[in-house]
Amino acid sequence: MKKFLALHLSIFSIALFMGLILQHEWYLAKSKSIFVELAPVDPRSILQGDYMVLNYQLHFAGVDAAESTVNPASSNISIQDFKDQSEIMSYVRLDVQRRVIRTSFDPRLLQVYPASSSKLLLKNPRNTFEALYPAANSFMFAEGLEPCYRNAKFAELKVKDNGKALLVDLADSQLKPLNCERRKSWRQGS
């Protein structure tokens, strides 16, 4: 039996990793894409190499006093509502190209704009309104690809029905994927 323990563990490990890969592939195939505007910053870390801090422009809605009806995008959320919550559900309104044009914490946004709205789960690492982000807050890339990634204007996120988002790619101002890795072969130094 001891002889086969290593074999059983390796088969279990392979099956586990294959299951995780298939789950993520299903996630990518079945989820809807949305685009979030970026204001990226390009730092460099000695240990990590080149990476981009993704400052998501979520266009949080304020109270619109000019509207006579109830504004579904406005919210009465306070800073205390953010305390000790690792994730906060938000609701985003999308334009025709599926870009985020407004973010709210009021679920009525889904009822008022059912065809052009979606849930978006925001991560809350520092218990502050300013630190909220939907998926990864940084994007690492190979050395030498920084000039290509400077053209990043949008982050493409795949979002499940429950609001969980996965960063898929960075896109230019026309929402076309940058594909920097395919344009430049950094392994060959060109």
Short mmCIF file of C-alpha atoms in Angstrom, two decimals, residues 1 31 55 60 69 72 78 98 100-101 133 141 144 184:
data_model
loop_
_atom_site.label_atom_id
_atom_site.label_comp_id
_atom_site.label_asym_id
_atom_site.label_seq_id
_atom_site.Cartn_x
_atom_site.Cartn_y
_atom_site.Cartn_z
CA MET A 1 0.00 0.00 0.00
CA SER A 31 -19.24 34.90 -18.15
CA ASN A 55 -6.54 52.37 -10.82
CA PHE A 60 -19.29 56.12 -8.35
CA THR A 69 -37.73 60.72 -8.94
CA PRO A 72 -31.42 54.27 -8.30
CA SER A 78 -21.53 55.33 4.87
CA ARG A 98 -20.40 47.25 -22.09
CA VAL A 100 -18.91 50.89 -16.91
CA ILE A 101 -20.47 54.36 -16.86
CA TYR A 133 -11.38 47.42 -6.82
CA PHE A 141 4.13 41.83 -17.39
CA GLY A 144 10.46 45.21 -22.17
CA LYS A 184 6.92 41.38 -29.06
#
